[in-house]
mmCIF file of C-alpha atoms in Angstrom:
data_model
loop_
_atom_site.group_PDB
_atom_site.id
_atom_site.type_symbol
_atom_site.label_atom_id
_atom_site.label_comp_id
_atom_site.label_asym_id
_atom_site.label_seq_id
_atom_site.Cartn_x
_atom_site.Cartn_y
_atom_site.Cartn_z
ATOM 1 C CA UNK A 1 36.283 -157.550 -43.786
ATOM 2 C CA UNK A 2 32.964 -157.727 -41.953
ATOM 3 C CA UNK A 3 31.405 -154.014 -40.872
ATOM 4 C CA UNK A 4 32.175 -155.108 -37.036
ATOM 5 C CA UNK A 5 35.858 -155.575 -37.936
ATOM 6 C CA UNK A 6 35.977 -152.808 -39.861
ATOM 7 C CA UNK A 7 35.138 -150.272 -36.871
ATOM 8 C CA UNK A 8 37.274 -152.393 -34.210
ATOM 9 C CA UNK A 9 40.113 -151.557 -36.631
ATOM 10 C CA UNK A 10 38.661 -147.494 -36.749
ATOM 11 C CA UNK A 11 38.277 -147.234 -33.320
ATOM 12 C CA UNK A 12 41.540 -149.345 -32.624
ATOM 13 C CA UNK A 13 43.350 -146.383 -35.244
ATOM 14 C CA UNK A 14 41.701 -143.441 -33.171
ATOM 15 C CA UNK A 15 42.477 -144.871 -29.731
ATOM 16 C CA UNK A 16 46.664 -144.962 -30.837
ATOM 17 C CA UNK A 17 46.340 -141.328 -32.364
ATOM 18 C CA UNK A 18 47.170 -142.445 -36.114
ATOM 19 C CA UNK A 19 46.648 -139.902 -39.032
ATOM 20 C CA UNK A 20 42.649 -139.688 -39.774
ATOM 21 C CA UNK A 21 43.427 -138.458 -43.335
ATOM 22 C CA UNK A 22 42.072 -142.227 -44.404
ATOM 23 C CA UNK A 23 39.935 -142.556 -41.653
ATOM 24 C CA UNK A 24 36.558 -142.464 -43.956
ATOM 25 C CA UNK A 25 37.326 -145.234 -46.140
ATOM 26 C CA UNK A 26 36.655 -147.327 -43.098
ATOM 27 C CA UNK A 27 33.035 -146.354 -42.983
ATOM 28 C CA UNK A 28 32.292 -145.714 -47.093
ATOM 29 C CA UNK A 29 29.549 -148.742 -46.669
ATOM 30 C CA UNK A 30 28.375 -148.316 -43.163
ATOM 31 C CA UNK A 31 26.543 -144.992 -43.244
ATOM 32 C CA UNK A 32 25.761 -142.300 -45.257
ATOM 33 C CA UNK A 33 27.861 -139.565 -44.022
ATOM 34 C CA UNK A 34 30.930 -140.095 -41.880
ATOM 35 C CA UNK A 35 30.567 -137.049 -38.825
ATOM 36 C CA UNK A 36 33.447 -136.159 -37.252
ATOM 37 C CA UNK A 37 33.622 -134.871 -33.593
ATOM 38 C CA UNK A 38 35.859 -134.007 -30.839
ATOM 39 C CA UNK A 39 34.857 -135.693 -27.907
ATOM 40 C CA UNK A 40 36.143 -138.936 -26.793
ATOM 41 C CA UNK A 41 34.320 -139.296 -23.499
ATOM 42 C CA UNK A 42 32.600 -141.892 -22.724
ATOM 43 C CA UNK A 43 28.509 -141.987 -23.312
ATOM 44 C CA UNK A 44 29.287 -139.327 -25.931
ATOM 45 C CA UNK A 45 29.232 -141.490 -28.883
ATOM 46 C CA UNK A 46 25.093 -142.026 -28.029
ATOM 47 C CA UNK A 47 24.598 -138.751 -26.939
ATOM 48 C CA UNK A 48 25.733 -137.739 -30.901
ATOM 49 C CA UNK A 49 23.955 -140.862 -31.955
ATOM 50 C CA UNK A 50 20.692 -139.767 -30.286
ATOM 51 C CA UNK A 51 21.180 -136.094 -31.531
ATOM 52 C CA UNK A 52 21.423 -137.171 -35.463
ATOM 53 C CA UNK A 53 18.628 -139.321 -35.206
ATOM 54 C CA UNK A 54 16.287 -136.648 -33.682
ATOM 55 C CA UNK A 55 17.518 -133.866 -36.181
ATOM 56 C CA UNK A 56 17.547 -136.577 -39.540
ATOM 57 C CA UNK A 57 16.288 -139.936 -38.438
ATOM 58 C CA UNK A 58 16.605 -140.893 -41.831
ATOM 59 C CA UNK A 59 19.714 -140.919 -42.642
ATOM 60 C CA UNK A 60 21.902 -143.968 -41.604
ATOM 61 C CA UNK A 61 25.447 -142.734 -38.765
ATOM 62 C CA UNK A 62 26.287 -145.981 -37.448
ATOM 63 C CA UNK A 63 29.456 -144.539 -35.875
ATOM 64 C CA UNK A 64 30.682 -141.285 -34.292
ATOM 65 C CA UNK A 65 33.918 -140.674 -34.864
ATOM 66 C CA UNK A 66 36.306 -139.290 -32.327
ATOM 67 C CA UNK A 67 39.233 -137.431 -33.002
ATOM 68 C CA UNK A 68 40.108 -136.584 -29.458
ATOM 69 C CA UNK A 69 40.122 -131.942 -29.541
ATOM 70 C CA UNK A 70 39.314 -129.413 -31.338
ATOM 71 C CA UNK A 71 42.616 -128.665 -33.169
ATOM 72 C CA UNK A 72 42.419 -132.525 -34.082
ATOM 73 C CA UNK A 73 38.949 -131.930 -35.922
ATOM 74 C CA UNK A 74 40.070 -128.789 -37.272
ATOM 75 C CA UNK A 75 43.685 -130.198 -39.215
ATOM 76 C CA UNK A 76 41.304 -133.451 -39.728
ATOM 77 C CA UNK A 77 38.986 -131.393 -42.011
ATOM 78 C CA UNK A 78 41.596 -129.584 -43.869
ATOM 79 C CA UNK A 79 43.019 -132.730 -45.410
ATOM 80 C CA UNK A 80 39.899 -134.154 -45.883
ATOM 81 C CA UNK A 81 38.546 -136.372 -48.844
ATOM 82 C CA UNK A 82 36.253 -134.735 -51.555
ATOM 83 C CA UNK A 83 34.993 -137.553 -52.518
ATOM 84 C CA UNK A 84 33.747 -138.605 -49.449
ATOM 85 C CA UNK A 85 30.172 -137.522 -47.327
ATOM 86 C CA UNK A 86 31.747 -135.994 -44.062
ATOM 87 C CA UNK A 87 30.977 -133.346 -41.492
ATOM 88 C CA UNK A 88 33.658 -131.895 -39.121
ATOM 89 C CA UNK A 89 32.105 -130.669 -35.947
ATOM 90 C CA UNK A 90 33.666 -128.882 -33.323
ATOM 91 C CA UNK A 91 32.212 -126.858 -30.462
ATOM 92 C CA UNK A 92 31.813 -123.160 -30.305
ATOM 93 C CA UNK A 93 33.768 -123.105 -27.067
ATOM 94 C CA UNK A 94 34.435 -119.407 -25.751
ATOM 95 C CA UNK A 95 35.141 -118.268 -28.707
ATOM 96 C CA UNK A 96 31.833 -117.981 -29.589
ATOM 97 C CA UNK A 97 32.261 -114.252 -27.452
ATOM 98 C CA UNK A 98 35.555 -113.145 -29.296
ATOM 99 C CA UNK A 99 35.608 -114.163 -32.484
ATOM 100 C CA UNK A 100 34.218 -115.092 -35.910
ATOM 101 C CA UNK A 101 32.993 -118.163 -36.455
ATOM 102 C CA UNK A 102 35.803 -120.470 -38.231
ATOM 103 C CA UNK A 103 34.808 -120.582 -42.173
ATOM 104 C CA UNK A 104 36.593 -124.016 -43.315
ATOM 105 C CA UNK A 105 34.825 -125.984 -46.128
ATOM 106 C CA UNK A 106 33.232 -129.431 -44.101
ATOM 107 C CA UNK A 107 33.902 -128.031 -41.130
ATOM 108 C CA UNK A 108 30.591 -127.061 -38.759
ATOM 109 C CA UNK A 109 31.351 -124.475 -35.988
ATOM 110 C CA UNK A 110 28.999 -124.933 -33.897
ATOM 111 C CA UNK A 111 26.775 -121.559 -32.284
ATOM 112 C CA UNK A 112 26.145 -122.961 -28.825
ATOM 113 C CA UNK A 113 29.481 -124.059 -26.135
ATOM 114 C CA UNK A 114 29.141 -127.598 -26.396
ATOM 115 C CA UNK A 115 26.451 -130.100 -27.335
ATOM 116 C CA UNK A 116 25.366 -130.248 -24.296
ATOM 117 C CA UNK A 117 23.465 -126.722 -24.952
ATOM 118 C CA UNK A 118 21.671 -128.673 -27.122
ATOM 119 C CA UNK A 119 19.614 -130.344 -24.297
ATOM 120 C CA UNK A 120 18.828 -126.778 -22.361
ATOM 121 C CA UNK A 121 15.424 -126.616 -24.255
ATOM 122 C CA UNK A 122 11.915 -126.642 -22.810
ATOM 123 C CA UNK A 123 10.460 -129.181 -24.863
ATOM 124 C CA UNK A 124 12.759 -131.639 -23.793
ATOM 125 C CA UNK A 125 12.560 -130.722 -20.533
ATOM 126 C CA UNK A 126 8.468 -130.115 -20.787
ATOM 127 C CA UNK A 127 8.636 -133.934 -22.024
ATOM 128 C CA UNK A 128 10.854 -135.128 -19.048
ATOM 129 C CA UNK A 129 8.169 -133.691 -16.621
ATOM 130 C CA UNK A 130 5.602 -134.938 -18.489
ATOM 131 C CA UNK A 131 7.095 -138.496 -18.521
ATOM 132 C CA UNK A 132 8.059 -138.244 -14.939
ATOM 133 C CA UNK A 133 5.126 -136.469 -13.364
ATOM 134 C CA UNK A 134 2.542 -137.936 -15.419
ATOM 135 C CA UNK A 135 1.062 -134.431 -16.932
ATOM 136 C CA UNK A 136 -0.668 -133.616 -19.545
ATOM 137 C CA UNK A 137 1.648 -131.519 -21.682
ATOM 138 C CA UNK A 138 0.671 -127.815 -21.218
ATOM 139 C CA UNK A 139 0.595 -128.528 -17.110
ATOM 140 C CA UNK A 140 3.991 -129.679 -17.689
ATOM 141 C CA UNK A 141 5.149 -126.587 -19.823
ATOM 142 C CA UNK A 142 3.222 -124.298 -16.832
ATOM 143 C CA UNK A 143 4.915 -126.513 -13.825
ATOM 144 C CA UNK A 144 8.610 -126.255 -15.809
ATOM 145 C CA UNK A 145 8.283 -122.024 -15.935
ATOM 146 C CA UNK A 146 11.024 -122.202 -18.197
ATOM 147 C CA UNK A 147 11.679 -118.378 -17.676
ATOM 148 C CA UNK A 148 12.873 -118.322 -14.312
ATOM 149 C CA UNK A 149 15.515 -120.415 -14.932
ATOM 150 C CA UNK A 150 17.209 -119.161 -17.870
ATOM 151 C CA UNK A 151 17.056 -115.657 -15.768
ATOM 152 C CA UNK A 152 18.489 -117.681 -12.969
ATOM 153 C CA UNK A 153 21.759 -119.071 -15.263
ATOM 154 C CA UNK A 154 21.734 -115.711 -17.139
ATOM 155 C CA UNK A 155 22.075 -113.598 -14.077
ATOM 156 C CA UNK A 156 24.864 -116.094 -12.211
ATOM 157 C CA UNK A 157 26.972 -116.792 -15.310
ATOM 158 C CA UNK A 158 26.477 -114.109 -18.102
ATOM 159 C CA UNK A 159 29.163 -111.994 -16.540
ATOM 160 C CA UNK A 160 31.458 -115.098 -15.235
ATOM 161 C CA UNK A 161 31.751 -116.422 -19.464
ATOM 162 C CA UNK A 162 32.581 -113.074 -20.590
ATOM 163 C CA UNK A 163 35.468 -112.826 -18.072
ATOM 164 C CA UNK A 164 36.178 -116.334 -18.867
ATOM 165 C CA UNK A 165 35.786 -114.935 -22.737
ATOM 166 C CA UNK A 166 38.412 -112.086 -22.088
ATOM 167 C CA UNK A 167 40.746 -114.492 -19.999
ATOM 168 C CA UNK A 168 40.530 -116.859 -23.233
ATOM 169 C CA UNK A 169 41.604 -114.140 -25.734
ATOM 170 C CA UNK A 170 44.203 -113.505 -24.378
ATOM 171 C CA UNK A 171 45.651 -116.571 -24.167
ATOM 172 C CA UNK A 172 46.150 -115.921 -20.036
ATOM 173 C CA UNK A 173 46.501 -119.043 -19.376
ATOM 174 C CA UNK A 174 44.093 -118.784 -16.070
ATOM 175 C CA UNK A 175 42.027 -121.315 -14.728
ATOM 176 C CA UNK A 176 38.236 -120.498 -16.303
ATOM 177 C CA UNK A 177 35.950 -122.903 -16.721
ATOM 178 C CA UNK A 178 37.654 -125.179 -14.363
ATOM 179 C CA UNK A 179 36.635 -122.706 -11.396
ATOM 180 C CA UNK A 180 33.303 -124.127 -10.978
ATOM 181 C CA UNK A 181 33.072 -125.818 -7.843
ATOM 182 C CA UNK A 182 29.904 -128.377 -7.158
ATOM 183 C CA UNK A 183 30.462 -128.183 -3.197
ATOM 184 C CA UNK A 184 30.092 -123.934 -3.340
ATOM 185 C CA UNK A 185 29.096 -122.520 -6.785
ATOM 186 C CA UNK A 186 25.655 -124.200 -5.480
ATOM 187 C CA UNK A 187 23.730 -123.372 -2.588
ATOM 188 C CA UNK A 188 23.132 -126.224 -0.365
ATOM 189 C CA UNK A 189 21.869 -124.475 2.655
ATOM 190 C CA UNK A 190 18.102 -124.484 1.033
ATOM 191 C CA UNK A 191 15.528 -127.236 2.093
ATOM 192 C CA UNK A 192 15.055 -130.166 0.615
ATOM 193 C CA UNK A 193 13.193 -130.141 -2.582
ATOM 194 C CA UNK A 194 13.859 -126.593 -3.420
ATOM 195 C CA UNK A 195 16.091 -125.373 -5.816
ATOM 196 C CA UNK A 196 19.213 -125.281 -5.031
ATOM 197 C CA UNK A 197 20.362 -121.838 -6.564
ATOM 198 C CA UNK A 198 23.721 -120.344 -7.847
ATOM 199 C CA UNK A 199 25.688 -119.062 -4.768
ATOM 200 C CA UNK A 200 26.105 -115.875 -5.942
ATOM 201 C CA UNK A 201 28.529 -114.755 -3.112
ATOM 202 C CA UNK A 202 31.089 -117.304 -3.702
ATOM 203 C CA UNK A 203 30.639 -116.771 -8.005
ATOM 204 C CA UNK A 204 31.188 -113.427 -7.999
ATOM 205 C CA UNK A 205 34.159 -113.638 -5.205
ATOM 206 C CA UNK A 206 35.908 -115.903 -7.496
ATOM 207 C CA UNK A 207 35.197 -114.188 -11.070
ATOM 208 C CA UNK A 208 36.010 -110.818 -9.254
ATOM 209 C CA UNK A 209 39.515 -112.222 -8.389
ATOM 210 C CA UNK A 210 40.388 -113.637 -12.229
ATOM 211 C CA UNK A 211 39.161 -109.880 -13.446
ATOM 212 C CA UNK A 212 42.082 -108.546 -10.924
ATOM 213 C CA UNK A 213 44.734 -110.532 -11.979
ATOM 214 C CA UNK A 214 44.001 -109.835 -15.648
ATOM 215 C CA UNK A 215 44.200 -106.240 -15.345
ATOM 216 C CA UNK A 216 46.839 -106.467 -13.221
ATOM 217 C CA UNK A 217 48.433 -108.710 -16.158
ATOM 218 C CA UNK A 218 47.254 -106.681 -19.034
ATOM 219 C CA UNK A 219 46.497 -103.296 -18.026
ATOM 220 C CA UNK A 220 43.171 -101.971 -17.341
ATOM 221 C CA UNK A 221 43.231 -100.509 -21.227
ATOM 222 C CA UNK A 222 43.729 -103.781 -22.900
ATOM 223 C CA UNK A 223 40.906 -105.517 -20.637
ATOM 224 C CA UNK A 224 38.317 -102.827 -20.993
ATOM 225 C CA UNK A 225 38.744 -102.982 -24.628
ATOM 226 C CA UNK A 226 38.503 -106.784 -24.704
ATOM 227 C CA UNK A 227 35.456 -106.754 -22.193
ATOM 228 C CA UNK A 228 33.158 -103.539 -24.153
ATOM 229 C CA UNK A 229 33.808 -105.732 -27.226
ATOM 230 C CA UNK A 230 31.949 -108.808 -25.817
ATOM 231 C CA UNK A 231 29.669 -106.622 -24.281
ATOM 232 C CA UNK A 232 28.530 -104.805 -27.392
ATOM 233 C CA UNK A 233 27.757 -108.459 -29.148
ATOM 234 C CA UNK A 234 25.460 -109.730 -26.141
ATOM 235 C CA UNK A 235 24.310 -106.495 -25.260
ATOM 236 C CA UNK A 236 20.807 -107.160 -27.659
ATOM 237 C CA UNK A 237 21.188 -111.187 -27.814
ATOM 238 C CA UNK A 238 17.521 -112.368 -25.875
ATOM 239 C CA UNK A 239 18.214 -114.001 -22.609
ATOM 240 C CA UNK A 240 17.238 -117.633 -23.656
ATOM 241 C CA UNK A 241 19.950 -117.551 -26.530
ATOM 242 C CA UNK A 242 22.421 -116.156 -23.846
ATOM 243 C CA UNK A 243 22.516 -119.707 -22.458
ATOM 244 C CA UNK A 244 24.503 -121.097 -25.998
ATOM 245 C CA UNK A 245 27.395 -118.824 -24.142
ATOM 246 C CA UNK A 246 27.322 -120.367 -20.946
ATOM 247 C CA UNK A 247 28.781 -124.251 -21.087
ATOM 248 C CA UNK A 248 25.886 -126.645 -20.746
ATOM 249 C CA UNK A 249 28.164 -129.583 -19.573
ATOM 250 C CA UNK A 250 29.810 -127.673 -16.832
ATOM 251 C CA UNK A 251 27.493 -125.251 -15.429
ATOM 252 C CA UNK A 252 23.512 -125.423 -17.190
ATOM 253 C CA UNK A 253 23.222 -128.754 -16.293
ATOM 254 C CA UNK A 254 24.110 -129.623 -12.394
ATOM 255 C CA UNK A 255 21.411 -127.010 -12.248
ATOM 256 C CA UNK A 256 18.657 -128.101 -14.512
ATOM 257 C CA UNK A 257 19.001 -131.139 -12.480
ATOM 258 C CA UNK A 258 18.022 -129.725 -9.529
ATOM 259 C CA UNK A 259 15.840 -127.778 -11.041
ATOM 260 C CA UNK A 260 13.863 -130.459 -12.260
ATOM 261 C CA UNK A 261 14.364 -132.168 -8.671
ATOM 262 C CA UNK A 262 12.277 -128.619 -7.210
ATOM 263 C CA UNK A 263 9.402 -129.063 -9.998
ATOM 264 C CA UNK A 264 8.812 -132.277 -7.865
ATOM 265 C CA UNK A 265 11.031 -135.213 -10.029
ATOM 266 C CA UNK A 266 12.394 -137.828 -7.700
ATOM 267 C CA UNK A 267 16.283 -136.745 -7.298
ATOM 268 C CA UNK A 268 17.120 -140.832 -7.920
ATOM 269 C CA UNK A 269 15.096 -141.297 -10.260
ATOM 270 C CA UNK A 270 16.883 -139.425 -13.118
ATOM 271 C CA UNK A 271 20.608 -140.298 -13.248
ATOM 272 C CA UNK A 272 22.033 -137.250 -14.970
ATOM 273 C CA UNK A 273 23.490 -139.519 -17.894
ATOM 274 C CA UNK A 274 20.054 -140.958 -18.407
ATOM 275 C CA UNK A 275 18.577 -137.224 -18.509
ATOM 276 C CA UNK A 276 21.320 -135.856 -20.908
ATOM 277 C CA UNK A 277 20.166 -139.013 -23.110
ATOM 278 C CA UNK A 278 16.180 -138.132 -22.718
ATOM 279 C CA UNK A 279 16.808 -134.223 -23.275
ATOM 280 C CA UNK A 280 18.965 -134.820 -26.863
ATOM 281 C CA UNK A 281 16.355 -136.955 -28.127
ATOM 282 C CA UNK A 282 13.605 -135.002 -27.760
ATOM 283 C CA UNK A 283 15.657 -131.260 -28.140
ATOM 284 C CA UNK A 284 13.644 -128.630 -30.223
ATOM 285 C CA UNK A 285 16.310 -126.324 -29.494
ATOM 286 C CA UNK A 286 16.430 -123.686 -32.339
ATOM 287 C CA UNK A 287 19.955 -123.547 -33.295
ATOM 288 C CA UNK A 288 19.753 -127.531 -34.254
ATOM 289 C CA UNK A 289 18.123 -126.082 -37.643
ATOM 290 C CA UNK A 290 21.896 -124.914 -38.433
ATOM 291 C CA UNK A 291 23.263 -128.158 -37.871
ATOM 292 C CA UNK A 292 20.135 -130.234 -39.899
ATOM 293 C CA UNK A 293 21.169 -127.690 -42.744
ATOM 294 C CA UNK A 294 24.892 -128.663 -42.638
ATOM 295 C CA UNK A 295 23.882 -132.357 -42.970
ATOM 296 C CA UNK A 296 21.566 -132.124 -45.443
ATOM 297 C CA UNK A 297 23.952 -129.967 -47.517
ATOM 298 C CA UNK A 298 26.554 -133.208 -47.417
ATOM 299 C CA UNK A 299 24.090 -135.517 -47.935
ATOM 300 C CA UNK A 300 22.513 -133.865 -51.626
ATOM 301 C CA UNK A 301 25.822 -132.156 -52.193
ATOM 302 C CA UNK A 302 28.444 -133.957 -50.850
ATOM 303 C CA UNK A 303 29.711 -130.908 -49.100
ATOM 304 C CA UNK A 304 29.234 -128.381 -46.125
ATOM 305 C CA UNK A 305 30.470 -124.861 -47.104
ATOM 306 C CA UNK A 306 29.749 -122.525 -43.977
ATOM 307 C CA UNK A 307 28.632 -119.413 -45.395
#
């Protein structure tokens, strides 16, 4: 069976939601180490692609394979082979506010939302403007003033994830990160070429409403307990690493778009899929080390073990 047939039949076994207990067998001669992830969207396979090869160009991931969730990842890894190179990687979601960090052998938790936290970094962005604006690269790192909008996300959305946090332990079933709305969780009124900022009105309308009907669900005991625990953990947490809380997918990014559209990037010329692809590649962001460390541990030892 030729290496092309072989992943047609993979991705053919994915896409019908068959057991991925043998799934690795498939790719024993394509690539070093098999990775394992839970999106199934479509540009994500390139966006992983691009992220391995920044973090460990050397080593050889042909395929990304897609299991489809987080649970699916999760019951993946627990009946994984040991005799097989593989890394199980699942986001760190909202429960990165409420509680430990899931300790399964070959599985790697990540400590930002989603990987799309990964590209909220000022290198990448630095480079982008650089690229774009044809800068040398410290008038690109001045122009970006990376600073004001971190404080910009941290002050619209700190408080809105650790509602969403409390809303999530308690299994509320509320509508959290869905709330974000394009058309008024952004200000349009401003002039062209500025940035268009969170509208803080409509946010904290909205947040303040979900708070209500949880302590009007739970008591206010039960959500000031839930709420003064997340508090405590980000209460010292510096304001750039408050961003791996907030999602990058849904919320960072519509703004850094626009953000970068106000430092004086054509809005057309930067599709936002071509800018997520740009930002991975060239990400510095600090909490990759964690995930270069898991890979390198299956690659000389065969095995993550989160510690």
């Amino acid at each position: 069976m030729s290496q092309n047939t072989k992943a047609s039949a993979l991705r053919e076994m994915i896409s019908w939601g068959k057991s991925s207990n043998n799934i690795g067998y498939f790719y024993i001669t394509l690539q070093d180490i098999n990775i394992y992830v839970e999106d199934t969207a479509k540009g994500s396979e390139a966006i992983y692609k691009a992220l391995i090869s920044n973090i460990f160009p050397e080593k050889k991931v042909r395929d990304i394979i897609s299991l489809g969730g987080r649970s699916e990842v999760i019951e993946a890894c627990k009946i994984k082979k040991n005799n097989l190179k593989e890394l199980y990687l699942i986001d760190g979601d909202l429960n990165l506010l409420y509680e430990p960090i899931m300790k399964i052998n070959g599985l790697f938790n990540s400590s930002v939302y989603c990987i799309e936290n990964y590209m909220v970094d000022e290198t990448a962005l630095s480079v982008v403007l650089e690229e774009t604006l044809v800068l040398d690269p410290e008038a690109a790192k001045t122009n970006l003033a990376w600073c004001d909008f971190v404080l910009s996300m941290k002050n619209a959305f700190l408080e809105v994830f650790i509602i969403y946090a409390v809303s999530h332990s308690l299994e509320s079933g509320e509508k959290t990160i869905k709330r974000f709305d394009p058309a008024t969780w952004i200000d349009h009124s401003v002039k062209k070429g500025e940035y268009k900022r969170p509208n803080q009105a409509v946010i904290d309308s909205s947040i303040s409403q979900l708070k209500n009907r949880l302590i009007t669900t739970y008591g206010t005991e039960i959500f000031n307990e839930k709420i003064n625990k997340i508090n405590s953990l980000v209460a010292s947490i510096e304001d750039e690493v408050i961003l791996n809380f907030i999602s990058g997918k849904n919320y960072l990014l519509p703004f850094l778009w626009n953000y970068l559209c106000s430092k004086g990037t054509p809005s057309g010329a930067i599709p936002l899929d071509s800018l997520k692809y740009r930002l991975i590649k060239n990400s510095k962001h600090k909490e990759l080390q964690k995930l270069k460390l898991a890979i390198q541990d299956v690659a000389l030892k065969g095995e993550y073990i989160p510690t």
